[in-house]
């Protein structure tokens, strides 16, 4: 990799926002006091739902058992089946003896108390799983849609792969202890963001305060909904020996923030830390347009062309959620180079990374801002000689 060498931030008038130092590995912010908040959670991943900007991460890809967070994937599979017309919200599914014993009243786990050998429509089952984290509802949905928990888990993993969840593997629809079941907070935040942006109507179920089935009323288990933080969902988990986990979404002043965190030692710590992390994100970040479409943001070297450089641009405006404190911001233009002519205008040639505390927060494709035709034989020979003489320097 080689990166552009000039301080393009100054030319864009963004020096006050993006402090960049020319280095052999891109443009990085100057050393400052640590920006990131400290937390007792072992794993954290927090993003802005609308721009996709990463606000904070800690051990984001470390796997842990999903517990009831697995039900987020269960509901996603069901919502996908509803969207494609495979089933309808009125489709009835039977409550089998297995579903009743494993996830119903006899199980002493989270349940909607569906009666054995009764029939329950999909919309009620979804509400039971979303609002009450009902294990019986999850199993009934799995058996009704795929024939068995095992077959449904295969569908969960197929959907997870399609959604880009790279560190998650599901074994059952409930998250009840099972060997090989794992998720990561990055994947759970990605899934939550997908929910909030793709299934906006169904997502509203996650904020409903209660649900009654079989004459038993139960309240929503999400402790964030009772706090004045703009919480709109989503799910909780607990694994013996590994602690408590949470996926939460808040919406305030036109901003939606997604938090996934795990490894809390107590239920109280989970709630307290989740509220604190979300409050920090609200006060420490703001949304800004950093670049507009087709405005040159740097240059790239070209080999064998009628010009030795070309401007690089973005295909659209870059709107990001960035720290209020500009000193922790940085950026890097990354491309394989020098580029080989001919290059057409609009060709994808690399990426722009916006950095927070030196870590990528958001990336966008870099495009060629103009075309560069192939040069004459003599100019190509001169470029080749220059590459042989000095190309090795860039790889040090």
mmCIF file of C-alpha atoms in Angstrom:
data_model
loop_
_atom_site.group_PDB
_atom_site.id
_atom_site.type_symbol
_atom_site.label_atom_id
_atom_site.label_comp_id
_atom_site.label_asym_id
_atom_site.label_seq_id
_atom_site.Cartn_x
_atom_site.Cartn_y
_atom_site.Cartn_z
ATOM 1 C CA UNK A 1 0.000 0.000 0.000
ATOM 2 C CA UNK A 2 1.101 3.566 -0.636
ATOM 3 C CA UNK A 3 -0.797 6.603 0.479
ATOM 4 C CA UNK A 4 -1.005 10.195 -0.675
ATOM 5 C CA UNK A 5 1.681 12.367 0.878
ATOM 6 C CA UNK A 6 0.195 15.832 1.062
ATOM 7 C CA UNK A 7 -1.848 17.371 3.807
ATOM 8 C CA UNK A 8 -5.097 17.521 1.853
ATOM 9 C CA UNK A 9 -7.090 18.484 4.950
ATOM 10 C CA UNK A 10 -5.605 21.973 4.854
ATOM 11 C CA UNK A 11 -6.611 22.411 1.221
ATOM 12 C CA UNK A 12 -10.176 21.363 2.107
ATOM 13 C CA UNK A 13 -10.414 23.862 4.947
ATOM 14 C CA UNK A 14 -10.937 21.075 7.462
ATOM 15 C CA UNK A 15 -7.764 21.496 9.482
ATOM 16 C CA UNK A 16 -9.796 22.447 12.528
ATOM 17 C CA UNK A 17 -11.658 19.164 12.251
ATOM 18 C CA UNK A 18 -9.197 16.636 10.945
ATOM 19 C CA UNK A 19 -5.674 17.068 12.278
ATOM 20 C CA UNK A 20 -3.442 15.112 9.913
ATOM 21 C CA UNK A 21 0.273 14.399 9.890
ATOM 22 C CA UNK A 22 1.922 13.103 6.701
ATOM 23 C CA UNK A 23 3.366 9.650 7.384
ATOM 24 C CA UNK A 24 4.327 6.567 5.453
ATOM 25 C CA UNK A 25 1.115 4.895 6.548
ATOM 26 C CA UNK A 26 -1.478 7.577 5.937
ATOM 27 C CA UNK A 27 -2.613 10.609 7.838
ATOM 28 C CA UNK A 28 -3.012 10.052 11.573
ATOM 29 C CA UNK A 29 -4.094 12.402 14.298
ATOM 30 C CA UNK A 30 -1.572 13.875 16.700
ATOM 31 C CA UNK A 31 -1.105 12.108 20.039
ATOM 32 C CA UNK A 32 -3.699 13.307 22.524
ATOM 33 C CA UNK A 33 -5.119 12.128 25.814
ATOM 34 C CA UNK A 34 -7.289 9.004 25.458
ATOM 35 C CA UNK A 35 -10.716 9.783 24.031
ATOM 36 C CA UNK A 36 -12.525 6.494 24.536
ATOM 37 C CA UNK A 37 -14.600 5.971 27.658
ATOM 38 C CA UNK A 38 -13.610 3.239 30.119
ATOM 39 C CA UNK A 39 -16.152 0.510 30.845
ATOM 40 C CA UNK A 40 -16.434 -2.672 32.884
ATOM 41 C CA UNK A 41 -17.949 -4.506 29.909
ATOM 42 C CA UNK A 42 -15.596 -7.057 28.366
ATOM 43 C CA UNK A 43 -16.929 -6.525 24.850
ATOM 44 C CA UNK A 44 -18.512 -3.388 23.358
ATOM 45 C CA UNK A 45 -19.448 -2.198 19.886
ATOM 46 C CA UNK A 46 -21.366 1.030 19.336
ATOM 47 C CA UNK A 47 -22.377 2.582 16.023
ATOM 48 C CA UNK A 48 -24.507 5.366 14.601
ATOM 49 C CA UNK A 49 -27.400 3.555 12.918
ATOM 50 C CA UNK A 50 -27.893 6.030 10.086
ATOM 51 C CA UNK A 51 -24.326 6.732 8.936
ATOM 52 C CA UNK A 52 -22.727 3.472 10.067
ATOM 53 C CA UNK A 53 -19.977 5.366 11.887
ATOM 54 C CA UNK A 54 -18.249 3.286 14.559
ATOM 55 C CA UNK A 55 -18.315 5.265 17.801
ATOM 56 C CA UNK A 56 -16.578 2.836 20.153
ATOM 57 C CA UNK A 57 -15.278 -0.715 20.164
ATOM 58 C CA UNK A 58 -13.637 -3.038 22.653
ATOM 59 C CA UNK A 59 -12.955 -6.707 21.887
ATOM 60 C CA UNK A 60 -15.689 -6.358 19.278
ATOM 61 C CA UNK A 61 -15.012 -9.694 17.556
ATOM 62 C CA UNK A 62 -14.410 -11.838 20.645
ATOM 63 C CA UNK A 63 -17.057 -14.603 20.609
ATOM 64 C CA UNK A 64 -19.383 -15.375 23.507
ATOM 65 C CA UNK A 65 -22.506 -17.556 23.894
ATOM 66 C CA UNK A 66 -25.551 -15.609 22.660
ATOM 67 C CA UNK A 67 -28.123 -16.626 25.283
ATOM 68 C CA UNK A 68 -31.357 -14.782 24.462
ATOM 69 C CA UNK A 69 -29.595 -12.495 21.969
ATOM 70 C CA UNK A 70 -29.983 -15.436 19.575
ATOM 71 C CA UNK A 71 -33.679 -14.568 19.404
ATOM 72 C CA UNK A 72 -32.781 -11.423 17.437
ATOM 73 C CA UNK A 73 -31.631 -13.708 14.630
ATOM 74 C CA UNK A 74 -34.712 -15.913 15.092
ATOM 75 C CA UNK A 75 -37.039 -12.960 14.592
ATOM 76 C CA UNK A 76 -35.005 -11.727 11.614
ATOM 77 C CA UNK A 77 -35.501 -15.069 9.861
ATOM 78 C CA UNK A 78 -39.244 -14.898 10.544
ATOM 79 C CA UNK A 79 -39.494 -11.285 9.336
ATOM 80 C CA UNK A 80 -37.636 -12.240 6.163
ATOM 81 C CA UNK A 81 -40.115 -15.077 5.592
ATOM 82 C CA UNK A 82 -42.986 -12.621 6.104
ATOM 83 C CA UNK A 83 -41.414 -10.134 3.690
ATOM 84 C CA UNK A 84 -41.027 -12.749 0.950
ATOM 85 C CA UNK A 85 -44.576 -14.063 1.394
ATOM 86 C CA UNK A 86 -43.488 -17.484 2.598
ATOM 87 C CA UNK A 87 -45.808 -17.055 5.593
ATOM 88 C CA UNK A 88 -48.308 -14.482 6.829
ATOM 89 C CA UNK A 89 -48.845 -12.959 10.249
ATOM 90 C CA UNK A 90 -52.001 -15.090 10.601
ATOM 91 C CA UNK A 91 -50.276 -18.405 9.791
ATOM 92 C CA UNK A 92 -51.023 -20.734 12.737
ATOM 93 C CA UNK A 93 -48.318 -22.965 14.223
ATOM 94 C CA UNK A 94 -48.903 -25.789 16.700
ATOM 95 C CA UNK A 95 -47.348 -25.850 20.166
ATOM 96 C CA UNK A 96 -45.664 -29.246 20.261
ATOM 97 C CA UNK A 97 -44.866 -31.193 23.384
ATOM 98 C CA UNK A 98 -41.150 -30.480 22.740
ATOM 99 C CA UNK A 99 -41.734 -26.713 22.500
ATOM 100 C CA UNK A 100 -43.853 -26.737 25.662
ATOM 101 C CA UNK A 101 -41.440 -28.788 27.759
ATOM 102 C CA UNK A 102 -38.257 -27.089 26.490
ATOM 103 C CA UNK A 103 -39.445 -23.477 26.454
ATOM 104 C CA UNK A 104 -42.879 -23.375 28.039
ATOM 105 C CA UNK A 105 -44.197 -23.407 31.599
ATOM 106 C CA UNK A 106 -42.345 -26.612 32.679
ATOM 107 C CA UNK A 107 -38.962 -25.182 31.555
ATOM 108 C CA UNK A 108 -38.767 -22.436 34.190
ATOM 109 C CA UNK A 109 -37.246 -20.178 31.535
ATOM 110 C CA UNK A 110 -38.593 -17.085 29.761
ATOM 111 C CA UNK A 111 -41.936 -18.136 28.291
ATOM 112 C CA UNK A 112 -45.196 -16.758 26.890
ATOM 113 C CA UNK A 113 -47.077 -19.703 28.474
ATOM 114 C CA UNK A 114 -48.417 -21.053 25.191
ATOM 115 C CA UNK A 115 -50.628 -24.053 25.947
ATOM 116 C CA UNK A 116 -49.407 -27.435 24.737
ATOM 117 C CA UNK A 117 -51.240 -28.738 21.657
ATOM 118 C CA UNK A 118 -52.772 -25.300 21.049
ATOM 119 C CA UNK A 119 -52.295 -23.279 17.871
ATOM 120 C CA UNK A 120 -50.769 -19.803 17.900
ATOM 121 C CA UNK A 121 -50.579 -17.335 14.960
ATOM 122 C CA UNK A 122 -47.210 -16.002 13.834
ATOM 123 C CA UNK A 123 -47.891 -12.417 14.932
ATOM 124 C CA UNK A 124 -48.580 -13.511 18.538
ATOM 125 C CA UNK A 125 -45.498 -15.739 18.564
ATOM 126 C CA UNK A 126 -43.357 -12.858 17.326
ATOM 127 C CA UNK A 127 -44.719 -10.589 20.067
ATOM 128 C CA UNK A 128 -44.034 -13.240 22.673
ATOM 129 C CA UNK A 129 -40.421 -13.602 21.567
ATOM 130 C CA UNK A 130 -39.803 -9.868 21.156
ATOM 131 C CA UNK A 131 -41.514 -8.580 24.306
ATOM 132 C CA UNK A 132 -41.164 -11.553 26.670
ATOM 133 C CA UNK A 133 -38.076 -13.307 25.217
ATOM 134 C CA UNK A 134 -40.305 -16.385 25.072
ATOM 135 C CA UNK A 135 -38.425 -19.623 24.497
ATOM 136 C CA UNK A 136 -41.609 -21.544 23.711
ATOM 137 C CA UNK A 137 -42.536 -18.937 21.084
ATOM 138 C CA UNK A 138 -39.089 -19.198 19.479
ATOM 139 C CA UNK A 139 -39.260 -22.994 19.283
ATOM 140 C CA UNK A 140 -42.808 -22.973 17.894
ATOM 141 C CA UNK A 141 -41.722 -20.521 15.172
ATOM 142 C CA UNK A 142 -38.675 -22.642 14.355
ATOM 143 C CA UNK A 143 -40.604 -25.894 14.130
ATOM 144 C CA UNK A 144 -43.430 -24.304 12.171
ATOM 145 C CA UNK A 145 -41.185 -22.586 9.646
ATOM 146 C CA UNK A 146 -38.432 -25.181 9.185
ATOM 147 C CA UNK A 147 -39.719 -28.429 10.744
ATOM 148 C CA UNK A 148 -37.197 -28.592 13.592
ATOM 149 C CA UNK A 149 -34.885 -26.447 15.681
ATOM 150 C CA UNK A 150 -31.879 -27.891 13.837
ATOM 151 C CA UNK A 151 -33.255 -27.074 10.396
ATOM 152 C CA UNK A 152 -34.214 -23.590 11.566
ATOM 153 C CA UNK A 153 -30.713 -23.007 12.966
ATOM 154 C CA UNK A 154 -29.356 -23.744 9.479
ATOM 155 C CA UNK A 155 -31.609 -20.986 8.129
ATOM 156 C CA UNK A 156 -30.394 -18.657 10.881
ATOM 157 C CA UNK A 157 -26.793 -19.236 9.821
ATOM 158 C CA UNK A 158 -27.644 -18.717 6.154
ATOM 159 C CA UNK A 159 -29.264 -15.378 6.933
ATOM 160 C CA UNK A 160 -26.401 -14.411 9.242
ATOM 161 C CA UNK A 161 -23.936 -14.983 6.417
ATOM 162 C CA UNK A 162 -26.079 -12.983 3.986
ATOM 163 C CA UNK A 163 -26.168 -10.072 6.447
ATOM 164 C CA UNK A 164 -22.401 -10.081 6.934
ATOM 165 C CA UNK A 165 -22.318 -11.527 10.457
ATOM 166 C CA UNK A 166 -18.875 -13.119 10.301
ATOM 167 C CA UNK A 167 -18.360 -14.181 13.917
ATOM 168 C CA UNK A 168 -21.712 -15.720 14.760
ATOM 169 C CA UNK A 169 -22.959 -19.290 14.682
ATOM 170 C CA UNK A 170 -26.394 -20.366 15.862
ATOM 171 C CA UNK A 171 -27.370 -23.831 17.093
ATOM 172 C CA UNK A 172 -30.958 -23.217 18.164
ATOM 173 C CA UNK A 173 -33.586 -20.445 18.005
ATOM 174 C CA UNK A 174 -33.655 -19.746 21.754
ATOM 175 C CA UNK A 175 -30.014 -19.268 22.736
ATOM 176 C CA UNK A 176 -30.421 -21.909 25.445
ATOM 177 C CA UNK A 177 -26.993 -23.447 26.222
ATOM 178 C CA UNK A 178 -25.649 -25.453 23.285
ATOM 179 C CA UNK A 179 -22.112 -26.282 22.216
ATOM 180 C CA UNK A 180 -20.847 -24.248 19.274
ATOM 181 C CA UNK A 181 -23.246 -21.314 19.648
ATOM 182 C CA UNK A 182 -21.403 -17.980 19.525
ATOM 183 C CA UNK A 183 -21.915 -14.351 18.564
ATOM 184 C CA UNK A 184 -19.877 -11.140 18.746
ATOM 185 C CA UNK A 185 -20.940 -7.658 19.763
ATOM 186 C CA UNK A 186 -19.981 -6.358 16.306
ATOM 187 C CA UNK A 187 -22.359 -8.840 14.714
ATOM 188 C CA UNK A 188 -25.147 -8.097 17.197
ATOM 189 C CA UNK A 189 -24.878 -4.348 16.593
ATOM 190 C CA UNK A 190 -24.865 -4.965 12.840
ATOM 191 C CA UNK A 191 -27.996 -7.093 13.197
ATOM 192 C CA UNK A 192 -29.718 -4.483 15.362
ATOM 193 C CA UNK A 193 -28.929 -1.763 12.849
ATOM 194 C CA UNK A 194 -30.363 -3.963 10.095
ATOM 195 C CA UNK A 195 -33.540 -4.383 12.149
ATOM 196 C CA UNK A 196 -33.989 -0.695 12.834
ATOM 197 C CA UNK A 197 -33.450 0.334 9.210
ATOM 198 C CA UNK A 198 -35.078 -2.576 7.330
ATOM 199 C CA UNK A 199 -38.034 -3.631 9.474
ATOM 200 C CA UNK A 200 -39.147 -0.292 10.889
ATOM 201 C CA UNK A 201 -42.739 -1.416 11.523
ATOM 202 C CA UNK A 202 -41.826 -4.689 13.205
ATOM 203 C CA UNK A 203 -39.034 -3.007 15.119
ATOM 204 C CA UNK A 204 -41.609 -0.949 17.011
ATOM 205 C CA UNK A 205 -42.627 -4.132 18.841
ATOM 206 C CA UNK A 206 -39.388 -3.947 20.817
ATOM 207 C CA UNK A 207 -40.621 -0.866 22.673
ATOM 208 C CA UNK A 208 -44.083 -2.222 23.553
ATOM 209 C CA UNK A 209 -44.371 -2.271 27.346
ATOM 210 C CA UNK A 210 -46.248 -5.542 27.773
ATOM 211 C CA UNK A 211 -47.929 -8.520 26.127
ATOM 212 C CA UNK A 212 -50.625 -10.895 27.324
ATOM 213 C CA UNK A 213 -51.095 -14.488 26.198
ATOM 214 C CA UNK A 214 -53.094 -17.333 27.722
ATOM 215 C CA UNK A 215 -54.484 -14.736 30.220
ATOM 216 C CA UNK A 216 -50.988 -14.077 31.594
ATOM 217 C CA UNK A 217 -49.694 -10.512 31.310
ATOM 218 C CA UNK A 218 -45.924 -9.953 31.223
ATOM 219 C CA UNK A 219 -43.963 -6.736 30.921
ATOM 220 C CA UNK A 220 -41.125 -5.971 28.540
ATOM 221 C CA UNK A 221 -37.843 -7.127 30.086
ATOM 222 C CA UNK A 222 -35.656 -4.339 28.620
ATOM 223 C CA UNK A 223 -34.565 -2.074 31.520
ATOM 224 C CA UNK A 224 -33.511 0.745 29.163
ATOM 225 C CA UNK A 225 -37.120 1.446 28.190
ATOM 226 C CA UNK A 226 -37.825 2.886 31.618
ATOM 227 C CA UNK A 227 -34.932 5.348 31.424
ATOM 228 C CA UNK A 228 -35.140 8.817 29.919
ATOM 229 C CA UNK A 229 -32.574 8.113 27.204
ATOM 230 C CA UNK A 230 -34.742 7.635 24.113
ATOM 231 C CA UNK A 231 -34.479 3.835 24.201
ATOM 232 C CA UNK A 232 -36.454 1.948 21.530
ATOM 233 C CA UNK A 233 -35.365 -1.734 22.087
ATOM 234 C CA UNK A 234 -33.880 -4.462 21.853
ATOM 235 C CA UNK A 235 -32.696 -7.595 23.822
ATOM 236 C CA UNK A 236 -30.907 -9.000 26.874
ATOM 237 C CA UNK A 237 -28.823 -12.109 27.503
ATOM 238 C CA UNK A 238 -27.241 -13.992 30.364
ATOM 239 C CA UNK A 239 -24.819 -16.932 30.383
ATOM 240 C CA UNK A 240 -23.720 -18.631 33.585
ATOM 241 C CA UNK A 241 -20.065 -17.850 34.247
ATOM 242 C CA UNK A 242 -19.755 -15.363 31.373
ATOM 243 C CA UNK A 243 -22.078 -12.671 32.544
ATOM 244 C CA UNK A 244 -24.775 -10.401 31.207
ATOM 245 C CA UNK A 245 -25.161 -8.928 27.737
ATOM 246 C CA UNK A 246 -27.352 -6.333 26.061
ATOM 247 C CA UNK A 247 -28.263 -4.909 22.671
ATOM 248 C CA UNK A 248 -29.871 -1.492 22.905
ATOM 249 C CA UNK A 249 -30.985 1.222 20.479
ATOM 250 C CA UNK A 250 -31.725 4.844 21.317
ATOM 251 C CA UNK A 251 -33.165 7.649 19.202
ATOM 252 C CA UNK A 252 -32.752 11.318 20.063
ATOM 253 C CA UNK A 253 -32.590 14.533 18.063
ATOM 254 C CA UNK A 254 -32.665 12.636 14.780
ATOM 255 C CA UNK A 255 -29.781 10.319 15.750
ATOM 256 C CA UNK A 256 -30.066 6.586 16.341
ATOM 257 C CA UNK A 257 -27.339 4.865 18.309
ATOM 258 C CA UNK A 258 -26.856 1.096 18.522
ATOM 259 C CA UNK A 259 -25.019 -0.479 21.451
ATOM 260 C CA UNK A 260 -24.031 -4.121 21.856
ATOM 261 C CA UNK A 261 -22.132 -5.020 25.013
ATOM 262 C CA UNK A 262 -21.329 -8.209 26.919
ATOM 263 C CA UNK A 263 -19.384 -9.551 29.876
ATOM 264 C CA UNK A 264 -21.048 -7.577 32.659
ATOM 265 C CA UNK A 265 -20.762 -9.213 36.067
ATOM 266 C CA UNK A 266 -24.198 -8.179 37.311
ATOM 267 C CA UNK A 267 -27.599 -7.230 35.956
ATOM 268 C CA UNK A 268 -27.278 -3.829 37.645
ATOM 269 C CA UNK A 269 -23.886 -3.176 36.044
ATOM 270 C CA UNK A 270 -25.334 -4.041 32.642
ATOM 271 C CA UNK A 271 -28.064 -1.415 32.939
ATOM 272 C CA UNK A 272 -25.894 1.262 34.536
ATOM 273 C CA UNK A 273 -23.051 0.891 32.046
ATOM 274 C CA UNK A 274 -25.358 0.722 29.036
ATOM 275 C CA UNK A 275 -27.002 3.991 30.062
ATOM 276 C CA UNK A 276 -23.605 5.596 30.665
ATOM 277 C CA UNK A 277 -22.166 4.470 27.324
ATOM 278 C CA UNK A 278 -25.185 5.683 25.383
ATOM 279 C CA UNK A 279 -25.137 9.038 27.206
ATOM 280 C CA UNK A 280 -21.429 9.419 26.380
ATOM 281 C CA UNK A 281 -22.144 8.769 22.707
ATOM 282 C CA UNK A 282 -24.905 11.364 22.695
ATOM 283 C CA UNK A 283 -22.797 14.137 24.181
ATOM 284 C CA UNK A 284 -19.413 13.312 22.638
ATOM 285 C CA UNK A 285 -20.440 13.022 18.970
ATOM 286 C CA UNK A 286 -22.215 15.062 16.346
ATOM 287 C CA UNK A 287 -23.167 14.530 12.730
ATOM 288 C CA UNK A 288 -21.226 16.441 10.067
ATOM 289 C CA UNK A 289 -20.808 16.495 6.312
ATOM 290 C CA UNK A 290 -17.050 16.007 5.914
ATOM 291 C CA UNK A 291 -16.867 15.970 2.116
ATOM 292 C CA UNK A 292 -19.216 16.658 -0.765
ATOM 293 C CA UNK A 293 -19.506 14.487 -3.854
ATOM 294 C CA UNK A 294 -16.942 14.960 -6.631
ATOM 295 C CA UNK A 295 -14.813 17.422 -4.610
ATOM 296 C CA UNK A 296 -11.110 16.408 -4.879
ATOM 297 C CA UNK A 297 -9.769 15.243 -1.507
ATOM 298 C CA UNK A 298 -6.272 14.194 -2.543
ATOM 299 C CA UNK A 299 -4.161 12.816 -5.375
ATOM 300 C CA UNK A 300 -3.029 9.395 -6.517
ATOM 301 C CA UNK A 301 0.092 8.530 -8.526
ATOM 302 C CA UNK A 302 -0.368 7.097 -12.013
ATOM 303 C CA UNK A 303 2.126 4.853 -13.851
ATOM 304 C CA UNK A 304 2.473 4.964 -17.644
ATOM 305 C CA UNK A 305 -0.042 7.708 -18.328
ATOM 306 C CA UNK A 306 -0.110 11.102 -19.983
ATOM 307 C CA UNK A 307 -0.335 12.515 -16.434
ATOM 308 C CA UNK A 308 1.563 11.325 -13.378
ATOM 309 C CA UNK A 309 -1.229 12.006 -10.885
ATOM 310 C CA UNK A 310 -5.002 12.258 -10.766
ATOM 311 C CA UNK A 311 -7.442 13.716 -8.236
ATOM 312 C CA UNK A 312 -9.404 11.315 -6.044
ATOM 313 C CA UNK A 313 -13.038 11.944 -5.126
ATOM 314 C CA UNK A 314 -15.980 10.318 -3.405
ATOM 315 C CA UNK A 315 -19.089 9.208 -5.250
ATOM 316 C CA UNK A 316 -21.408 10.939 -2.784
ATOM 317 C CA UNK A 317 -21.410 13.255 0.190
ATOM 318 C CA UNK A 318 -19.638 11.786 3.214
ATOM 319 C CA UNK A 319 -21.869 12.340 6.236
ATOM 320 C CA UNK A 320 -20.394 10.893 9.420
ATOM 321 C CA UNK A 321 -20.998 10.961 13.146
ATOM 322 C CA UNK A 322 -17.733 12.273 14.534
ATOM 323 C CA UNK A 323 -16.368 13.412 17.911
ATOM 324 C CA UNK A 324 -17.121 16.941 19.036
ATOM 325 C CA UNK A 325 -13.418 17.106 19.951
ATOM 326 C CA UNK A 326 -11.562 17.373 16.585
ATOM 327 C CA UNK A 327 -8.176 16.415 18.011
ATOM 328 C CA UNK A 328 -9.018 12.688 17.983
ATOM 329 C CA UNK A 329 -9.997 12.661 14.295
ATOM 330 C CA UNK A 330 -7.752 11.517 11.484
ATOM 331 C CA UNK A 331 -7.999 10.002 8.013
ATOM 332 C CA UNK A 332 -6.134 7.894 5.472
ATOM 333 C CA UNK A 333 -6.326 7.573 1.712
ATOM 334 C CA UNK A 334 -5.521 3.965 0.888
ATOM 335 C CA UNK A 335 -4.881 2.583 -2.592
ATOM 336 C CA UNK A 336 -2.685 0.093 -4.436
ATOM 337 C CA UNK A 337 -0.282 2.074 -6.501
ATOM 338 C CA UNK A 338 0.936 3.667 -8.451
ATOM 339 C CA UNK A 339 -2.157 3.143 -10.593
ATOM 340 C CA UNK A 340 -1.530 1.814 -14.089
ATOM 341 C CA UNK A 341 -2.895 3.848 -17.011
ATOM 342 C CA UNK A 342 -5.346 3.957 -18.623
ATOM 343 C CA UNK A 343 -7.664 4.977 -15.786
ATOM 344 C CA UNK A 344 -11.262 5.967 -16.494
ATOM 345 C CA UNK A 345 -13.046 8.705 -14.604
ATOM 346 C CA UNK A 346 -15.116 7.113 -11.849
ATOM 347 C CA UNK A 347 -12.974 3.971 -11.554
ATOM 348 C CA UNK A 348 -12.800 2.687 -7.999
ATOM 349 C CA UNK A 349 -9.157 3.008 -6.965
ATOM 350 C CA UNK A 350 -9.083 2.702 -3.174
ATOM 351 C CA UNK A 351 -10.821 3.884 -0.024
ATOM 352 C CA UNK A 352 -10.973 6.756 2.431
ATOM 353 C CA UNK A 353 -10.873 5.792 6.125
ATOM 354 C CA UNK A 354 -12.057 8.262 8.752
ATOM 355 C CA UNK A 355 -10.255 7.457 12.005
ATOM 356 C CA UNK A 356 -11.171 8.017 15.655
ATOM 357 C CA UNK A 357 -8.301 7.509 18.071
ATOM 358 C CA UNK A 358 -6.428 5.872 15.194
ATOM 359 C CA UNK A 359 -9.152 3.263 14.583
ATOM 360 C CA UNK A 360 -11.337 3.219 11.443
ATOM 361 C CA UNK A 361 -14.808 4.602 12.109
ATOM 362 C CA UNK A 362 -16.227 4.777 8.605
ATOM 363 C CA UNK A 363 -14.862 3.955 5.130
ATOM 364 C CA UNK A 364 -15.933 5.032 1.661
ATOM 365 C CA UNK A 365 -14.705 4.028 -1.829
ATOM 366 C CA UNK A 366 -12.275 6.394 -3.550
ATOM 367 C CA UNK A 367 -12.938 7.140 -7.218
ATOM 368 C CA UNK A 368 -10.749 8.580 -9.964
ATOM 369 C CA UNK A 369 -11.698 12.231 -10.410
ATOM 370 C CA UNK A 370 -10.566 12.337 -14.035
ATOM 371 C CA UNK A 371 -9.461 9.995 -16.778
ATOM 372 C CA UNK A 372 -5.774 9.417 -17.515
ATOM 373 C CA UNK A 373 -4.999 7.947 -20.928
ATOM 374 C CA UNK A 374 -2.017 5.707 -21.594
ATOM 375 C CA UNK A 375 1.166 7.694 -22.319
ATOM 376 C CA UNK A 376 3.706 7.412 -25.096
ATOM 377 C CA UNK A 377 6.261 4.604 -25.236
ATOM 378 C CA UNK A 378 9.039 6.904 -23.970
ATOM 379 C CA UNK A 379 6.983 8.183 -21.041
ATOM 380 C CA UNK A 380 6.041 4.622 -20.050
ATOM 381 C CA UNK A 381 9.701 3.588 -20.248
ATOM 382 C CA UNK A 382 10.703 6.506 -18.030
ATOM 383 C CA UNK A 383 8.025 5.544 -15.486
ATOM 384 C CA UNK A 384 9.233 1.940 -15.555
ATOM 385 C CA UNK A 385 12.806 3.038 -14.868
ATOM 386 C CA UNK A 386 11.628 5.226 -12.002
ATOM 387 C CA UNK A 387 9.646 2.314 -10.577
ATOM 388 C CA UNK A 388 12.682 0.025 -10.700
ATOM 389 C CA UNK A 389 14.884 2.640 -9.075
ATOM 390 C CA UNK A 390 12.595 3.927 -6.347
ATOM 391 C CA UNK A 391 9.581 1.615 -6.040
ATOM 392 C CA UNK A 392 11.212 -0.465 -3.311
ATOM 393 C CA UNK A 393 11.314 2.562 -1.010
ATOM 394 C CA UNK A 394 7.542 2.596 -0.663
ATOM 395 C CA UNK A 395 7.497 -0.961 0.648
ATOM 396 C CA UNK A 396 9.869 -0.316 3.561
#
